[in-house]
Short mmCIF file of C-alpha atoms and ligand atoms in Angstrom, two decimals:
data_model
loop_
_atom_site.label_atom_id
_atom_site.label_comp_id
_atom_site.label_asym_id
_atom_site.label_seq_id
_atom_site.Cartn_x
_atom_site.Cartn_y
_atom_site.Cartn_z
CA MET A 1 -0.11 0.09 -0.06
CA GLU A 2 1.21 3.53 -1.12
CA LYS A 3 2.04 5.42 2.11
CA LYS A 4 1.81 9.16 2.63
CA PHE A 5 3.53 11.43 5.24
CA ALA A 6 3.12 14.62 6.88
CA LEU A 7 6.53 16.45 6.97
CA ILE A 8 6.81 18.88 10.18
CA THR A 9 9.63 21.31 10.67
CA GLY A 10 10.73 22.07 14.06
CA GLY A 11 8.67 18.98 15.11
CA SER A 12 10.55 17.71 17.81
CA SER A 13 9.01 20.00 20.58
CA GLY A 14 6.52 22.85 21.15
CA ILE A 15 3.61 23.39 18.80
CA GLY A 16 5.31 21.38 15.83
CA ALA A 17 5.81 18.37 18.20
CA ALA A 18 1.92 18.69 19.18
CA ILE A 19 0.95 19.05 15.64
CA GLY A 20 2.82 15.83 14.90
CA GLU A 21 0.99 13.94 17.76
CA GLU A 22 -2.56 15.42 16.51
CA LEU A 23 -1.92 13.91 13.04
CA ALA A 24 -0.28 10.58 14.70
CA LYS A 25 -3.62 9.99 16.47
CA ARG A 26 -5.67 10.46 13.04
CA GLY A 27 -3.19 7.73 11.65
CA HIS A 28 -0.83 10.03 9.72
CA SER A 29 2.74 8.76 9.40
CA LEU A 30 5.22 11.35 10.14
CA LEU A 31 8.49 13.02 8.76
CA ILE A 32 10.00 15.26 11.69
CA VAL A 33 12.82 17.62 10.70
CA ALA A 34 14.42 19.46 13.67
CA LEU A 35 17.89 20.17 14.99
CA GLU A 36 19.71 16.87 15.38
CA ASP A 37 19.50 16.08 19.11
CA ASP A 38 17.97 13.62 21.53
CA LEU A 39 14.85 15.55 21.71
CA LEU A 40 14.37 14.45 18.02
CA LYS A 41 15.54 10.85 18.65
CA ASN A 42 13.15 10.54 21.52
CA TYR A 43 10.30 12.10 19.51
CA LYS A 44 10.35 9.19 17.05
CA ILE A 45 10.62 6.42 19.74
CA ASN A 46 7.69 7.86 21.87
CA ILE A 47 5.29 8.56 18.99
CA GLU A 48 5.87 5.08 17.53
CA LYS A 49 5.28 3.48 20.71
CA LYS A 50 2.03 5.51 21.36
CA TYR A 51 0.43 5.18 17.89
CA PRO A 52 0.33 2.70 14.96
CA ILE A 53 2.34 4.99 12.57
CA SER A 54 5.81 5.32 11.23
CA CYS A 55 7.93 8.28 12.07
CA HIS A 56 11.14 9.19 10.17
CA ILE A 57 13.74 12.07 11.47
CA PHE A 58 15.95 14.20 9.71
CA GLY A 59 18.43 16.28 11.71
CA THR A 60 19.42 19.54 10.09
CA ASP A 61 19.75 23.06 11.12
CA LEU A 62 17.10 25.14 9.51
CA SER A 63 19.30 28.32 9.63
CA ASP A 64 21.39 26.77 7.17
CA VAL A 65 20.78 28.10 3.72
CA ASN A 66 21.29 24.61 2.26
CA ALA A 67 18.84 23.01 4.65
CA PRO A 68 15.57 22.83 1.94
CA GLU A 69 17.69 21.18 -0.53
CA LYS A 70 19.08 18.49 1.96
CA ILE A 71 15.61 17.85 3.06
CA GLU A 72 14.45 17.63 -0.43
CA LYS A 73 17.26 15.16 -1.05
CA TRP A 74 16.32 13.09 1.87
CA VAL A 75 12.51 12.93 0.69
CA THR A 76 13.51 12.06 -2.89
CA GLU A 77 16.14 9.39 -1.99
CA ASN A 78 13.74 7.70 0.34
CA ASP A 79 10.79 8.26 -2.24
CA PHE A 80 8.37 9.72 0.56
CA GLN A 81 5.13 10.84 -0.65
CA ILE A 82 4.09 13.84 1.11
CA ASN A 83 0.41 15.05 1.50
CA ILE A 84 0.85 17.33 4.56
CA LEU A 85 3.61 19.87 4.86
CA VAL A 86 3.73 21.81 8.16
CA ASN A 87 5.91 24.91 8.12
CA ASN A 88 6.33 25.29 11.72
CA ALA A 89 10.12 26.15 12.40
CA GLY A 90 10.21 29.76 13.59
CA ILE A 91 12.34 31.87 16.15
CA GLY A 92 11.10 34.75 17.92
CA SER A 93 12.85 37.65 19.67
CA LYS A 94 12.44 40.54 22.10
CA ASN A 95 14.75 43.32 22.52
CA ASN A 96 15.32 46.93 20.96
CA PHE A 97 16.49 46.64 17.50
CA ASP A 98 19.92 47.73 17.91
CA LYS A 99 20.58 45.50 20.76
CA ILE A 100 20.26 42.24 18.65
CA ASP A 101 23.34 41.23 16.66
CA ILE A 102 23.07 40.75 12.97
CA GLU A 103 23.86 37.01 13.27
CA PHE A 104 20.60 36.54 15.17
CA TYR A 105 18.67 38.45 12.46
CA LYS A 106 20.45 36.21 9.45
CA LYS A 107 19.33 33.29 11.39
CA GLN A 108 15.77 34.43 12.16
CA ILE A 109 15.17 35.56 8.68
CA THR A 110 16.55 32.18 7.30
CA ILE A 111 14.39 29.95 9.36
CA ASN A 112 11.33 32.08 9.54
CA VAL A 113 11.26 33.38 5.81
CA MET A 114 13.79 32.05 3.38
CA ASN A 115 13.72 28.33 4.23
CA MET A 116 9.98 28.21 4.71
CA VAL A 117 9.70 29.57 0.90
CA LEU A 118 12.37 27.35 -0.28
CA LEU A 119 11.15 24.23 1.25
CA THR A 120 7.43 24.92 -0.05
CA ARG A 121 8.80 25.40 -3.30
CA LEU A 122 11.06 22.24 -3.37
CA LEU A 123 8.03 20.06 -2.02
CA ILE A 124 5.08 21.49 -3.89
CA ASN A 125 5.21 19.01 -6.89
CA ASN A 126 5.44 16.14 -4.23
CA LEU A 127 2.27 17.53 -2.68
CA LYS A 128 0.66 18.06 -6.04
CA LYS A 129 1.22 14.39 -6.84
CA SER A 130 -0.51 13.39 -3.55
CA THR A 131 -3.76 15.12 -3.84
CA PRO A 132 -5.76 16.10 -1.61
CA SER A 133 -2.73 17.51 0.18
CA TYR A 134 -2.37 20.20 2.67
CA ILE A 135 0.18 23.04 3.71
CA LEU A 136 -0.14 24.57 7.21
CA ASN A 137 1.87 27.49 7.72
CA LEU A 138 2.69 28.80 11.12
CA GLY A 139 2.13 32.54 11.39
CA SER A 140 1.38 34.47 14.57
CA LEU A 141 -1.24 36.95 15.85
CA GLY A 142 1.75 39.26 16.32
CA GLY A 143 2.02 39.32 12.44
CA PHE A 144 -1.04 41.69 12.05
CA PHE A 145 0.52 44.21 14.54
CA ASN A 146 3.37 46.68 14.72
CA ILE A 147 5.19 45.65 17.88
CA PRO A 148 8.23 47.49 19.04
CA GLU A 149 11.12 45.13 20.48
CA LYS A 150 9.61 42.49 18.20
CA ALA A 151 10.06 44.43 14.79
CA SER A 152 11.69 41.73 13.05
CA TYR A 153 9.88 38.86 14.37
CA VAL A 154 6.46 40.15 13.62
CA ALA A 155 7.77 41.40 10.18
CA THR A 156 8.80 37.60 9.30
CA LYS A 157 5.18 36.69 10.27
CA ALA A 158 3.52 39.42 8.22
CA PHE A 159 5.65 37.94 5.40
CA VAL A 160 4.40 34.31 6.13
CA HIS A 161 0.79 35.81 6.18
CA THR A 162 1.15 37.37 2.71
CA PHE A 163 3.02 34.71 1.23
CA THR A 164 0.21 32.09 2.40
CA LYS A 165 -2.56 34.03 1.13
CA SER A 166 -1.01 35.03 -2.19
CA ILE A 167 0.08 31.46 -3.02
CA SER A 168 -3.49 29.99 -1.90
CA TYR A 169 -4.92 31.92 -5.01
CA GLU A 170 -2.51 30.11 -7.41
CA LEU A 171 -3.10 26.80 -5.75
CA GLU A 172 -6.97 26.89 -6.14
CA ASN A 173 -8.18 23.87 -8.30
CA THR A 174 -4.87 21.88 -7.71
CA GLY A 175 -5.79 19.80 -4.99
CA VAL A 176 -3.33 21.42 -2.58
CA ASN A 177 -5.01 23.51 0.20
CA ILE A 178 -2.99 25.99 2.12
CA THR A 179 -3.91 27.28 5.89
CA LEU A 180 -2.31 29.86 7.89
CA VAL A 181 -2.87 29.44 11.74
CA CYS A 182 -1.95 32.58 13.68
CA PRO A 183 -1.69 31.78 17.43
CA GLY A 184 -1.24 34.33 20.14
CA GLY A 185 0.82 33.36 23.06
CA VAL A 186 1.48 29.61 23.47
CA SER A 187 3.16 28.17 26.51
CA THR A 188 6.10 26.19 24.74
CA ASN A 189 9.84 26.83 25.29
CA GLU A 190 11.22 28.21 28.24
CA ASN A 191 11.45 31.98 27.09
CA ASN A 192 7.66 31.91 26.53
CA LYS A 193 6.88 30.36 29.92
CA LYS A 194 8.78 32.98 31.59
CA VAL A 195 6.98 36.04 29.80
CA ILE A 196 3.68 34.06 30.25
CA ALA A 197 4.19 33.28 34.05
CA GLU A 198 4.22 37.31 34.52
CA LEU A 199 0.86 37.88 32.45
CA LYS A 200 -2.27 38.72 34.24
CA GLY A 201 -6.02 39.15 33.44
CA LEU A 202 -7.13 38.83 29.85
CA SER A 203 -3.73 38.50 28.55
CA ARG A 204 -3.18 35.25 30.85
CA LYS A 205 -6.43 34.15 29.74
CA SER A 206 -5.60 34.30 26.07
CA ILE A 207 -2.49 31.82 26.37
CA PHE A 208 -2.92 28.30 24.95
CA GLU A 209 -1.03 24.95 25.52
CA PRO A 210 0.63 23.54 22.19
CA GLU A 211 -1.74 20.61 22.17
CA GLU A 212 -4.78 22.98 21.97
CA ILE A 213 -3.27 24.78 19.17
CA ALA A 214 -2.45 21.42 17.30
CA LYS A 215 -6.12 20.38 17.52
CA ILE A 216 -7.52 23.68 16.36
CA ALA A 217 -4.92 24.05 13.52
CA VAL A 218 -5.23 20.26 12.32
CA GLU A 219 -9.23 20.30 12.30
CA GLY A 220 -8.91 23.77 10.52
CA MET A 221 -6.57 22.52 7.90
CA PHE A 222 -8.61 19.46 7.15
CA ARG A 223 -11.55 21.75 6.89
CA LYS A 224 -9.77 23.83 4.34
CA GLN A 225 -10.00 26.91 6.52
CA LYS A 226 -7.94 29.65 4.90
CA VAL A 227 -6.83 31.60 8.03
CA ILE A 228 -7.20 30.32 11.60
CA ILE A 229 -7.16 32.83 14.47
CA PRO A 230 -7.29 30.58 17.81
CA GLY A 231 -9.25 32.11 20.61
CA LEU A 232 -12.08 34.54 21.10
CA ILE A 233 -9.73 36.89 23.00
CA ASN A 234 -7.32 36.79 20.23
CA LYS A 235 -10.26 37.25 17.38
CA PHE A 236 -11.50 40.44 19.49
CA ALA A 237 -7.83 41.81 19.93
CA LEU A 238 -7.37 41.55 16.08
CA ASN A 239 -10.58 43.42 15.38
CA ILE A 240 -10.17 46.09 17.84
CA ASN A 241 -6.76 46.82 16.23
CA ARG A 242 -8.21 46.88 12.65
CA LEU A 243 -10.81 49.35 13.79
CA THR A 244 -8.43 51.50 15.75
CA PRO A 245 -6.79 54.49 14.22
CA GLU A 246 -2.83 54.26 14.03
CA PHE A 247 -2.01 57.11 16.45
CA LEU A 248 -4.14 55.26 19.05
CA ARG A 249 -2.72 51.86 18.31
CA LYS A 250 0.64 53.30 18.96
CA ILE A 251 -0.22 54.96 22.32
CA ILE A 252 -1.68 51.76 23.50
CA ILE A 253 1.33 49.60 22.72
CA LYS A 254 3.68 51.89 23.83
CA ASN A 255 1.83 52.17 27.06
CA GLN A 256 1.77 48.36 27.41
CA LEU A 257 5.62 48.37 27.05
CA VAL A 258 6.10 51.16 29.88
CA LYS A 259 3.82 49.06 32.08
CA LYS A 260 5.77 45.84 31.21
CA SER A 261 9.29 47.54 31.90
CA LYS A 262 8.23 48.66 35.33
CA TYR A 263 8.34 44.98 36.24
CA GLU A 264 11.35 43.96 34.45
N1 LIG B 1 5.09 30.08 21.17
C1 LIG B 1 4.26 30.89 20.87
O1 LIG B 1 3.82 31.76 21.64
C2 LIG B 1 4.07 30.99 19.39
C3 LIG B 1 2.99 32.24 19.14
C4 LIG B 1 2.75 32.47 17.70
C5 LIG B 1 3.13 31.73 16.69
N2 LIG B 1 4.27 30.87 16.97
C6 LIG B 1 5.11 30.13 16.09
O2 LIG B 1 4.92 28.69 16.03
C7 LIG B 1 6.01 28.06 15.59
C8 LIG B 1 6.56 27.04 16.55
O3 LIG B 1 6.84 27.79 17.80
P1 LIG B 1 7.12 27.20 19.34
O4 LIG B 1 6.90 28.11 20.35
O5 LIG B 1 6.61 25.78 19.30
O6 LIG B 1 8.70 26.77 19.21
P2 LIG B 1 9.52 25.99 20.01
O7 LIG B 1 9.11 25.50 21.20
O8 LIG B 1 10.86 26.97 20.04
O9 LIG B 1 10.14 24.76 19.10
C9 LIG B 1 10.88 25.00 18.05
C10 LIG B 1 10.98 23.65 17.38
O10 LIG B 1 11.95 24.07 16.19
C11 LIG B 1 13.19 23.35 16.26
N3 LIG B 1 14.08 24.28 16.02
C12 LIG B 1 14.37 25.56 16.42
N4 LIG B 1 15.52 25.99 16.00
C13 LIG B 1 15.82 25.16 14.81
C14 LIG B 1 16.80 25.11 13.99
N5 LIG B 1 17.70 26.11 13.78
N6 LIG B 1 16.86 24.11 13.04
C15 LIG B 1 16.10 23.05 13.09
N7 LIG B 1 14.96 23.15 14.05
C16 LIG B 1 14.97 23.95 15.02
C17 LIG B 1 13.27 22.86 17.74
O11 LIG B 1 14.00 21.70 17.72
P3 LIG B 1 15.16 21.68 19.09
O12 LIG B 1 14.13 21.60 20.15
O13 LIG B 1 16.01 20.67 18.89
O14 LIG B 1 15.84 23.06 19.30
C18 LIG B 1 11.75 22.72 18.13
O15 LIG B 1 11.38 21.32 17.50
C19 LIG B 1 7.02 29.05 15.21
O16 LIG B 1 7.09 29.39 13.85
C20 LIG B 1 6.57 30.31 16.19
O17 LIG B 1 6.83 31.53 15.35
C21 LIG B 1 4.55 30.44 18.27
#
């Protein structure tokens, strides 16, 4: 029997790992791409123990400009048919623009933007052969906002939004469906958890666990939803932002930052 796979970048922990598990639960076999470490090896061992699926892993640094070609070579050599591509890998940042060194920006833009586009390009024909097929891109609620101290991160996510929406027009009637999911805060890595621990009120209530985001994202993807904004509070924040004039948005966001820095 021909076997099809879901390929997930950054799939060894956080949201990517949870999406992998959500797909495994539904019987999908997995190709997990992440940094070569024990986390990746253990992910394969644990998921194969828990679900009757197969999981293949490929360790590579997605900040390497050659990573997409290495992944495609691995896929071709093993004759993997891919019917789901999850472009999940992405790294955030929070500091004044001039306090972050250029090596970090190179890494962030390569992972979040360049390699996401290149990998999609290199795998699109494989996806077209396995229709109906799906691409799930991880954007961010931040990609709709102008946020000081996160300028580069939110700009990379705005790119993911525009890219996903634009390519979705081209993919109409090809059998390849593309979905953008835009989470707000998700309790994943240690940096996020530290920030989340200090949140209060509505901001705290808007936080999701990776498993909750994974379920919403996978269900939406199979329903062929174009854009998913998880959570009522996040949807509300986005609509308020759209209706608020820019000068007011600037005052609100700067006020939030001043409030936060009092506690830092
Ligand atoms: N968490 C949030 O609040 C949030 C909100 C909105 C959107 N998002 C987006 O959701 C996606 C996943 O976020 P997350 O919080 O789940 O991330 P995360 O917890 O930091 O997990 C990142 C995953 O990517 C892998 N990874 C990191 N750097 C890599 C590299 N250079 N090469 C290969 N793999 C690498 C990690 O592998 P290792 O563990 O081996 O390093 C891990 O599997 C990102 O695109 C992010 O922008 C997150």
